[in-house]
Short mmCIF file of C-alpha atoms in Angstrom, two decimals:
data_model
loop_
_atom_site.label_atom_id
_atom_site.label_comp_id
_atom_site.label_asym_id
_atom_site.label_seq_id
_atom_site.Cartn_x
_atom_site.Cartn_y
_atom_site.Cartn_z
CA MET K 1 121.81 274.15 81.00
CA HIS K 2 124.52 273.13 78.62
CA THR K 3 127.38 275.49 77.96
CA VAL K 4 128.82 275.61 74.47
CA GLY K 5 131.43 278.33 74.19
CA LYS K 6 129.86 281.33 75.92
CA ALA K 7 126.27 280.33 75.15
CA GLN K 8 124.10 278.32 77.52
CA TYR K 9 121.38 276.01 76.27
CA THR K 10 118.58 274.33 78.19
CA THR K 11 117.67 270.77 77.28
CA TYR K 12 113.99 270.36 76.57
CA ALA K 13 111.65 267.44 76.34
CA VAL K 14 108.61 267.69 74.13
CA CYS K 15 105.46 266.84 76.04
CA HIS K 16 101.78 266.64 75.13
CA ARG K 17 101.17 267.87 71.62
CA HIS K 18 104.56 269.51 71.18
CA HIS K 19 104.35 271.78 74.23
CA ILE K 20 107.82 272.22 75.65
CA ILE K 21 108.82 271.47 79.21
CA ALA K 22 112.31 272.28 80.50
CA MET K 23 114.14 269.25 81.80
CA ASP K 24 117.08 269.31 84.16
CA PRO K 25 119.96 267.83 82.14
CA ALA K 26 121.41 266.32 85.32
CA GLU K 27 118.26 264.17 85.59
CA GLN K 28 118.52 262.90 82.03
CA GLN K 29 120.17 259.59 81.44
CA HIS K 30 120.66 258.45 77.90
CA THR K 31 120.02 254.92 76.76
CA ALA K 32 120.70 254.27 73.09
CA GLY K 33 120.29 257.98 72.37
CA SER K 34 116.90 258.27 74.10
CA PRO K 35 116.26 260.05 77.38
CA SER K 36 115.34 257.83 80.30
CA ILE K 37 112.81 259.39 82.64
CA THR K 38 110.85 258.10 85.61
CA LEU K 39 107.09 258.30 86.08
CA GLU K 40 107.77 260.66 88.98
CA GLN K 41 109.77 263.01 86.75
CA LEU K 42 106.98 262.97 84.17
CA ARG K 43 104.39 263.60 86.90
CA GLN K 44 106.33 266.60 88.18
CA SER K 45 106.83 267.97 84.66
CA LEU K 46 103.13 267.62 83.88
CA GLN K 47 102.22 269.28 87.18
CA GLN K 48 104.54 272.21 86.39
CA PHE K 49 103.23 272.40 82.83
CA ALA K 50 99.61 272.66 84.03
CA ALA K 51 100.49 275.14 86.80
CA ALA K 52 102.39 277.45 84.44
CA ARG K 53 99.24 277.71 82.30
CA HIS K 54 96.76 277.80 85.21
CA TRP K 55 95.13 274.64 83.86
CA GLN K 56 94.64 272.90 87.23
CA GLN K 57 91.02 274.13 87.18
CA TYR K 58 90.42 272.06 84.03
CA HIS K 59 92.40 269.03 85.14
CA THR K 60 89.62 267.29 87.02
CA PRO K 61 89.53 263.50 87.14
CA ARG K 62 86.54 263.43 84.78
CA ASN K 63 88.09 265.78 82.21
CA LEU K 64 91.41 263.97 82.26
CA LEU K 65 89.71 260.59 81.92
CA LEU K 66 87.70 261.77 78.93
CA ALA K 67 90.84 263.23 77.35
CA LEU K 68 92.63 259.91 77.98
CA VAL K 69 89.81 257.96 76.31
CA GLY K 70 89.96 260.35 73.34
CA GLU K 71 93.68 259.72 72.96
CA VAL K 72 93.15 255.95 73.13
CA GLY K 73 90.61 256.43 70.32
CA GLU K 74 93.16 258.32 68.25
CA LEU K 75 95.67 255.52 68.80
CA SER K 76 93.04 252.94 67.86
CA GLU K 77 92.34 254.72 64.57
CA ILE K 78 95.90 254.06 63.43
CA PHE K 79 95.41 250.30 63.81
CA GLN K 80 91.81 250.20 62.56
CA TRP K 81 91.26 248.08 59.44
CA ARG K 82 94.84 246.77 59.37
CA GLY K 83 94.08 243.29 60.61
CA GLU K 84 96.46 241.65 63.05
CA VAL K 85 99.70 243.61 63.43
CA SER K 86 102.98 241.87 64.25
CA PRO K 87 105.37 243.14 66.91
CA GLY K 88 107.80 245.71 65.59
CA LEU K 89 105.10 247.10 63.27
CA PRO K 90 106.38 245.69 59.96
CA GLY K 91 104.60 247.34 57.07
CA PHE K 92 104.24 250.65 58.92
CA THR K 93 106.09 253.64 57.50
CA ALA K 94 108.47 255.69 59.62
CA ASP K 95 105.85 258.46 59.73
CA GLU K 96 103.18 256.00 60.92
CA GLN K 97 105.49 254.65 63.61
CA GLN K 98 106.24 258.20 64.75
CA HIS K 99 102.50 258.93 64.86
CA ILE K 100 101.97 255.82 67.01
CA GLY K 101 104.72 257.01 69.36
CA GLU K 102 103.03 260.40 69.67
CA GLU K 103 99.63 258.89 70.43
CA LEU K 104 101.12 256.43 72.93
CA SER K 105 102.83 259.38 74.60
CA ASP K 106 99.55 261.27 74.80
CA VAL K 107 97.92 258.25 76.45
CA LEU K 108 100.79 257.87 78.91
CA LEU K 109 100.87 261.55 79.82
CA TYR K 110 97.13 261.77 80.42
CA LEU K 111 97.27 258.58 82.49
CA ILE K 112 100.07 259.97 84.66
CA ARG K 113 98.26 263.29 85.09
CA LEU K 114 94.98 261.53 85.94
CA ALA K 115 96.71 259.39 88.56
CA ASP K 116 98.36 262.49 90.04
CA VAL K 117 95.10 264.43 90.27
CA CYS K 118 93.43 261.39 91.86
CA GLY K 119 96.25 261.09 94.41
CA ILE K 120 97.33 257.68 93.14
CA ASP K 121 101.00 256.70 93.19
CA LEU K 122 100.99 255.11 89.74
CA SER K 123 104.37 253.41 90.16
CA ARG K 124 103.26 251.75 93.40
CA ALA K 125 99.83 250.86 91.99
CA ALA K 126 101.42 249.28 88.89
CA LEU K 127 103.85 247.22 90.97
CA ASP K 128 101.02 246.09 93.26
CA LYS K 129 98.95 245.11 90.22
CA LEU K 130 101.83 243.05 88.82
CA VAL K 131 101.96 241.12 92.10
CA LYS K 132 98.19 240.53 92.01
CA ASN K 133 98.34 239.42 88.38
CA ALA K 134 101.13 236.95 89.19
CA ALA K 135 98.86 235.40 91.82
CA LYS K 136 95.82 235.38 89.49
CA TYR K 137 97.78 233.93 86.59
CA PRO K 138 100.30 231.44 88.01
CA ALA K 139 102.81 230.55 85.30
CA ASP K 140 102.55 226.82 86.01
CA ARG K 141 98.80 226.87 85.26
CA CYS K 142 98.33 229.41 82.53
CA LYS K 143 101.42 229.16 80.33
CA GLY K 144 100.34 229.44 76.70
CA SER K 145 96.68 230.09 77.54
CA SER K 146 94.64 233.27 77.19
CA ALA K 147 91.76 232.11 79.40
CA LYS K 148 90.33 234.36 82.11
CA TYR K 149 91.92 234.01 85.55
CA THR K 150 88.87 232.18 86.91
CA ALA K 151 89.76 229.22 84.69
CA TYR K 152 93.07 228.89 86.52
CA GLN K 153 91.42 229.03 89.92
CA GLU K 154 89.26 226.05 89.02
CA ARG K 155 92.25 224.05 87.79
CA LYS K 156 94.29 223.86 90.98
CA ALA K 157 97.55 222.08 91.43
CA PRO K 158 97.18 218.65 93.15
CA GLU K 159 98.96 219.81 96.32
CA GLU K 160 96.54 222.73 96.68
CA GLN K 161 93.54 220.42 96.27
CA GLN K 162 94.84 218.21 99.09
CA GLN K 163 95.41 221.21 101.36
CA GLN K 164 91.94 222.58 100.71
CA GLY K 165 90.34 219.20 101.43
CA GLN K 166 91.83 219.36 104.93
CA GLN K 167 90.69 222.94 105.66
CA GLN K 168 87.16 223.80 106.71
CA PRO K 169 85.77 227.00 105.21
CA GLU K 170 85.27 229.85 107.65
CA VAL K 171 81.72 231.06 108.12
CA HIS K 172 81.20 234.60 109.29
CA GLN K 173 78.00 235.92 110.82
CA HIS K 174 78.26 239.03 108.66
CA GLN K 175 78.17 237.17 105.34
CA ARG K 176 75.23 237.90 103.10
CA PRO K 177 72.87 235.03 102.32
CA GLN K 178 73.26 233.36 98.93
CA HIS K 179 69.75 234.45 97.96
CA LEU K 180 67.33 237.05 99.22
CA GLU K 181 63.63 236.55 99.67
CA LEU K 182 61.58 239.59 98.83
CA ALA K 183 58.46 240.31 100.87
CA ASN K 184 55.35 241.33 98.97
#
């Protein structure tokens, strides 16, 4: 609540298709005039939003995933037939840029809600994925290339090749055979 004179005002954030969710002003930090909010704060707001409307029954993983895919489709429509688009969206009107922001927000909000309903800590999962991607795409091997990560595994640094030549591969009894013979 903000107090101006004798009147008190609640700060609101607009979420998912202009539905309004009350935000605690103490939790809002402003960066260049925009509110800064964590994934956890968005998750809690979305959870409260769904609970207030008794929508948990509809927020199944399948339904949320299909809604997410629909929103990605809506976002894709904005870019369809435009050719390659440069960063910063030159040539897009202010209204088009606002529309893109709304569709990106819809995608983000459905993704956060889907992760929550699935019991996935999206912040942790994203950080873990960044670590995995750094290992799959080492900067010294893939800089300037858009090849799949398997291309970088084949092209190993000379020191790694020497180390691997000295190591014997482990063979486990539980490994599946390379091919299976089918009996008639």
